[in-house]
CSV table of C-alpha atoms in Angstrom, one decimal:
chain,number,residue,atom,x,y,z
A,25,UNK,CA,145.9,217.0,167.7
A,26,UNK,CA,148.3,217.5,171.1
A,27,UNK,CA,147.8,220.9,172.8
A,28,UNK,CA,149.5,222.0,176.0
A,29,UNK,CA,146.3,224.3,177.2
A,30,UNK,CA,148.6,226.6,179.3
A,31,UNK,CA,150.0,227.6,176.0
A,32,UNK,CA,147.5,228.1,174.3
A,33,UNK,CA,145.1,230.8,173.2
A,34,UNK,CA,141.3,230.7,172.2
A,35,UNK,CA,140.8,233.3,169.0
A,36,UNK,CA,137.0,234.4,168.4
A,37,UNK,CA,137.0,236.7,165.5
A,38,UNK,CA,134.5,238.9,164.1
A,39,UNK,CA,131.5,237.4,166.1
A,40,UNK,CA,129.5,240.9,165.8
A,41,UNK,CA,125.9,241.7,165.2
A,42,UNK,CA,127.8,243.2,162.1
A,43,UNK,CA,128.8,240.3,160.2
A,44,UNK,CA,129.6,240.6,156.6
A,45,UNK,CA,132.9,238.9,157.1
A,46,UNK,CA,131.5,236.0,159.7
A,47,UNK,CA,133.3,234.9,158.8
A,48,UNK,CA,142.3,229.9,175.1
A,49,UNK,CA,146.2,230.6,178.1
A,50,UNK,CA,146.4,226.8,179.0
A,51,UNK,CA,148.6,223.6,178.4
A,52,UNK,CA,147.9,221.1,175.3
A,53,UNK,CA,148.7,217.5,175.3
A,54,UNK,CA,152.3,218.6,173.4
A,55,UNK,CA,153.2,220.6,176.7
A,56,UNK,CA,152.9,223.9,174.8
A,57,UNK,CA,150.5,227.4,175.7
A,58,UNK,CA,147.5,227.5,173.3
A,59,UNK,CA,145.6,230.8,172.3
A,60,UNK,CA,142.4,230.8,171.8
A,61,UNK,CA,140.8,233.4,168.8
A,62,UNK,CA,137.4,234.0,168.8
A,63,UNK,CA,137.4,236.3,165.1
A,64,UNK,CA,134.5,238.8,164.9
A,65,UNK,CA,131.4,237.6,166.4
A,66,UNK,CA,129.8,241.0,166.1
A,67,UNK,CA,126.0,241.6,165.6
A,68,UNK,CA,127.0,243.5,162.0
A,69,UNK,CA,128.1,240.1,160.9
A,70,UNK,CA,125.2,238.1,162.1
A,71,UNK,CA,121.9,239.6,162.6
A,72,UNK,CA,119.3,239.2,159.9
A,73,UNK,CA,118.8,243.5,159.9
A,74,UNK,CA,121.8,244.2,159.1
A,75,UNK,CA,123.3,244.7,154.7
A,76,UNK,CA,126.4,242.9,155.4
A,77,UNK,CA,125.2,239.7,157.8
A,78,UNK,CA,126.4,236.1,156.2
A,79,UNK,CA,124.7,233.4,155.9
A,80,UNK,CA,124.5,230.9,158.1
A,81,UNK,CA,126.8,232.8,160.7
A,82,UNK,CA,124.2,232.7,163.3
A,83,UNK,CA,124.1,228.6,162.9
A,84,UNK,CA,127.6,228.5,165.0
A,85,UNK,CA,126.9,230.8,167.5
A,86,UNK,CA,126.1,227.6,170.0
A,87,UNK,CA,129.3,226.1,169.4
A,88,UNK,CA,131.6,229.2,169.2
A,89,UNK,CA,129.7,229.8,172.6
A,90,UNK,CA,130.5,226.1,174.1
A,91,UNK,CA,134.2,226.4,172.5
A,92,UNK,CA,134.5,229.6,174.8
A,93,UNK,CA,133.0,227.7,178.0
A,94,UNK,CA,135.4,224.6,177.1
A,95,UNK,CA,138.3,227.1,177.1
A,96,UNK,CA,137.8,228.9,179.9
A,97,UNK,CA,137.1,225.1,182.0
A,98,UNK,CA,141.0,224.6,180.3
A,99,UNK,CA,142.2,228.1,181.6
A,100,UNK,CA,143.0,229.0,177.7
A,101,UNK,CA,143.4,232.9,177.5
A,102,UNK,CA,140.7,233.8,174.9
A,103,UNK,CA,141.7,236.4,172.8
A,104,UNK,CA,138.4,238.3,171.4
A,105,UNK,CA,139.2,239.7,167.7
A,106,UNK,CA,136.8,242.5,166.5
A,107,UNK,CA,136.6,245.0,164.0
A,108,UNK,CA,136.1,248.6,165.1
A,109,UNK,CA,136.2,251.2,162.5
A,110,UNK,CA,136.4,255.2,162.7
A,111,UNK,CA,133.1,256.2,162.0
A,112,UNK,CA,134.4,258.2,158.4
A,113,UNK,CA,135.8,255.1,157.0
A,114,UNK,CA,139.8,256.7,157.3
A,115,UNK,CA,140.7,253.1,158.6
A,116,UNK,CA,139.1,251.0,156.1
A,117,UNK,CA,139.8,249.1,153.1
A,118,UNK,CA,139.9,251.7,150.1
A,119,UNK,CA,136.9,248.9,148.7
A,120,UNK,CA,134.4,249.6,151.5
A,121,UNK,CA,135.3,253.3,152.4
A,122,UNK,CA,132.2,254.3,150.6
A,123,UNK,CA,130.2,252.8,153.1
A,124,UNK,CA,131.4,255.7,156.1
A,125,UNK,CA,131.4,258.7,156.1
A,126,UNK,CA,129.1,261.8,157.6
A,127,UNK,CA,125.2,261.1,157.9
A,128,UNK,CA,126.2,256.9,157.2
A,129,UNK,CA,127.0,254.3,160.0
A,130,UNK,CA,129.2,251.7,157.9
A,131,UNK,CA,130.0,248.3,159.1
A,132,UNK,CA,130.9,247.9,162.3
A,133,UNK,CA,131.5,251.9,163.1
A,134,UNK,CA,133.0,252.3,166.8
A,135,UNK,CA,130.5,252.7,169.1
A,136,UNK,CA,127.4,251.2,167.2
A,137,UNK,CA,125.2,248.4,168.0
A,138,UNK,CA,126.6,246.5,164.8
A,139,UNK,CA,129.8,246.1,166.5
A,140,UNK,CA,128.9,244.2,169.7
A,141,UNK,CA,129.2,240.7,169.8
A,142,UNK,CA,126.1,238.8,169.7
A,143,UNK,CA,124.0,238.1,172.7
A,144,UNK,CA,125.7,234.9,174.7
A,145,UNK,CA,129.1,236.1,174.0
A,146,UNK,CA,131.1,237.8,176.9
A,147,UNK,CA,134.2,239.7,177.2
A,148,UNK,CA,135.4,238.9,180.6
A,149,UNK,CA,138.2,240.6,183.0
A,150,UNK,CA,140.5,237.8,182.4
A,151,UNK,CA,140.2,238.1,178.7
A,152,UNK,CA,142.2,240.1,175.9
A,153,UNK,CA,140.1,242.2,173.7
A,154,UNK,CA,142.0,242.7,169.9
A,155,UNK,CA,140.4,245.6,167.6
A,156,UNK,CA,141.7,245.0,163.9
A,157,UNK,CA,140.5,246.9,160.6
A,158,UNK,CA,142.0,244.3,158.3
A,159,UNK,CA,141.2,240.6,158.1
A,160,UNK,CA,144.2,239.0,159.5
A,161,UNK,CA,144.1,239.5,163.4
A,162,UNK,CA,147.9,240.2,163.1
A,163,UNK,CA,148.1,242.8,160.6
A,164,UNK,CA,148.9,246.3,162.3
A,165,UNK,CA,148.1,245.1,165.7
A,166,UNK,CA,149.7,244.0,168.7
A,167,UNK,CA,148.5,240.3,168.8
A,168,UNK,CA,152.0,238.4,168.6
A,169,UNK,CA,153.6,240.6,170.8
A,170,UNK,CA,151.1,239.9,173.3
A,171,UNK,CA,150.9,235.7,172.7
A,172,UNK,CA,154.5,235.5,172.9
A,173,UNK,CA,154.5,238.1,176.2
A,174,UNK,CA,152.1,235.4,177.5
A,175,UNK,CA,154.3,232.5,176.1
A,176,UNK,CA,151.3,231.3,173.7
A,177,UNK,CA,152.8,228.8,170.8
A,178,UNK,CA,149.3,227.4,169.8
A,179,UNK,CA,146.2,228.7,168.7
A,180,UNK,CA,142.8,227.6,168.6
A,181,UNK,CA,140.2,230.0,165.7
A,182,UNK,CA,137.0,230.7,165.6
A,183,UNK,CA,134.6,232.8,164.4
A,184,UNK,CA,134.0,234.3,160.6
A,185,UNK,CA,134.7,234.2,157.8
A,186,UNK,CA,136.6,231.7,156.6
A,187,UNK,CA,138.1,232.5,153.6
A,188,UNK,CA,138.9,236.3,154.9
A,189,UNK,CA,139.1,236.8,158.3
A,190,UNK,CA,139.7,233.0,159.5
A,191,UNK,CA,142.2,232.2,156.6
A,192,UNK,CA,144.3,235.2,156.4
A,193,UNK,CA,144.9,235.2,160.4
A,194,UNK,CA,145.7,231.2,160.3
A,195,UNK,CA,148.1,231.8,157.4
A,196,UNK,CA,149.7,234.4,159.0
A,197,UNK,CA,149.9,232.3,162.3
A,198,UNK,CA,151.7,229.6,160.2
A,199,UNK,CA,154.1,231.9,158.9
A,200,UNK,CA,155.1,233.3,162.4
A,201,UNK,CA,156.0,229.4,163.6
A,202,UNK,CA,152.9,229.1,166.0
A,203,UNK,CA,153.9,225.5,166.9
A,204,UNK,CA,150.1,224.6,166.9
A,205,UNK,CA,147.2,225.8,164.7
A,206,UNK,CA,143.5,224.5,165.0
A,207,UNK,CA,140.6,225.8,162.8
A,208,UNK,CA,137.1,224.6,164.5
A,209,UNK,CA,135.2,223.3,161.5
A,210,UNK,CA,131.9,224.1,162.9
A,211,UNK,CA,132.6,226.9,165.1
A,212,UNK,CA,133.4,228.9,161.9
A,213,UNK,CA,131.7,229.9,158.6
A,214,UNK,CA,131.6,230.9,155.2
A,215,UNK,CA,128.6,232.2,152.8
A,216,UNK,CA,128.5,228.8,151.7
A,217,UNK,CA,129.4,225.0,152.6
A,218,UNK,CA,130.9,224.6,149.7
A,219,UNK,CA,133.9,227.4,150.0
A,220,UNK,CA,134.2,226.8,153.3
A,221,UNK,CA,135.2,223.3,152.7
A,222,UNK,CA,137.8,224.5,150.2
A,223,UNK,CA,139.2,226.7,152.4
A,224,UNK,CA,139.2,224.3,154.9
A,225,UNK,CA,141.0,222.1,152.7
A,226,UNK,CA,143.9,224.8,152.0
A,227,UNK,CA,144.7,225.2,155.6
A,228,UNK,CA,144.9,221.4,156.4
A,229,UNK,CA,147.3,221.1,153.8
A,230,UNK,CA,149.6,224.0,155.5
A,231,UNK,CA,149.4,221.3,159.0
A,232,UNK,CA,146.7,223.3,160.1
A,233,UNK,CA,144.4,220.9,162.4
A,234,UNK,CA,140.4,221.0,161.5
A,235,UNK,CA,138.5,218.8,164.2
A,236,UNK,CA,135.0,219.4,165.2
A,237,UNK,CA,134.2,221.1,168.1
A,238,UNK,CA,133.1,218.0,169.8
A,239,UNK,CA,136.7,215.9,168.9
A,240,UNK,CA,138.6,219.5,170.4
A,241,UNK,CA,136.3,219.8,173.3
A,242,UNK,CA,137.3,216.1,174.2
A,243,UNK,CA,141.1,216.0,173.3
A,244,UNK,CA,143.2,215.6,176.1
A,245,UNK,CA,146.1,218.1,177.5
């Protein structure tokens, strides 16, 4: 695993207090930008209170917290990936629009607490802020446009969850040519070890590169 860190971008996705999908720019050791993207941290995802929250998505909130500090020590752009829905459901996915709609506050509804990112996460001036309403962080937004404005050809994911939000945007990544693609292993999550690992598995197979935080946080540009 060779990243230039000046090319590359940090992705945390979907790290919100919302969480029923729990789902940086510098030079990597190849000489190329890496991205960074941190995929929905948000408290809907996370926190015990709320209907959608997975499992086990609070366990990485240390290390999707250190991968951000590693990455901003790097200079890697961090790209933070949320979902932020119109209060009556008229953006979601026709499976969930039940869940919006007057008198309801679905998943992740702009402006409620269930879409902020949990507590130790922080959007900074420096950083690019992505609202999606699908699971891949490239479907209907303007997230390639901006990596390649930037020069990004490697991308670093984490965040939840991994068979929706963290596979769908990696896949996609793949099939736009990002040069490099790293998946955290334990800076993501799934409802369960078990299809986490086999979607782990699936992306490796694509050349996607799985280390541990600890291995990425000491690999050398």
């Amino acid at each position: 695993m060779a990243e230039n860190w000046n090319r590359t971008a940090l992705l945390v996705i979907d790290m919100q207090v919302l969480t029923y999908l729990l789902t940086f720019q510098c030079h990597n050791v190849f000489g190329e930008i890496e991205d960074s993207l941190s995929l929905s941290l948000q408290k809907d995802f996370i926190e015990d209170w709320s209907p959608v929250a997975l499992k086990g998505a609070k366990e990485i909130v240390p290390n999707v917290i250190k991968a951000v500090e590693v990455a901003r020590q790097r200079g890697i752009l961090i790209v933070w990936v949320v979902r932020e829905h119109d209060p009556l459901g008229r953006d979601v996915e026709v499976f969930r629009r039940h869940e919006y709609g007057p008198g309801k506050v679905g998943p992740a509804s702009k402006g409620s607490v269930g879409a902020e990112l949990v507590d130790g996460l922080v959007i900074k001036e420096e950083d690019y802020k992505l609202v999606k309403t699908r699971f891949s962080a490239f479907f209907a937004t303007n997230l390639h446009s901006v990596l390649q404005g930037t020069e990004i050809n490697s991308l670093v994911v984490t965040g939840i969850q991994t068979p929706n939000c963290i596979r769908q945007t990696v896949f996609d990544a793949v099939a736009l040519d990002y040069q490099h693609v790293t998946v955290i292993v334990d800076a993501t999550a799934a409802a369960t070890p078990d299809v986490h690992r086999a979607n782990m598995f699936d992306m490796k197979n694509v050349g996607v590169a799985t280390p541990i935080l600890k291995e990425w946080s000491e690999s050398k540009a």
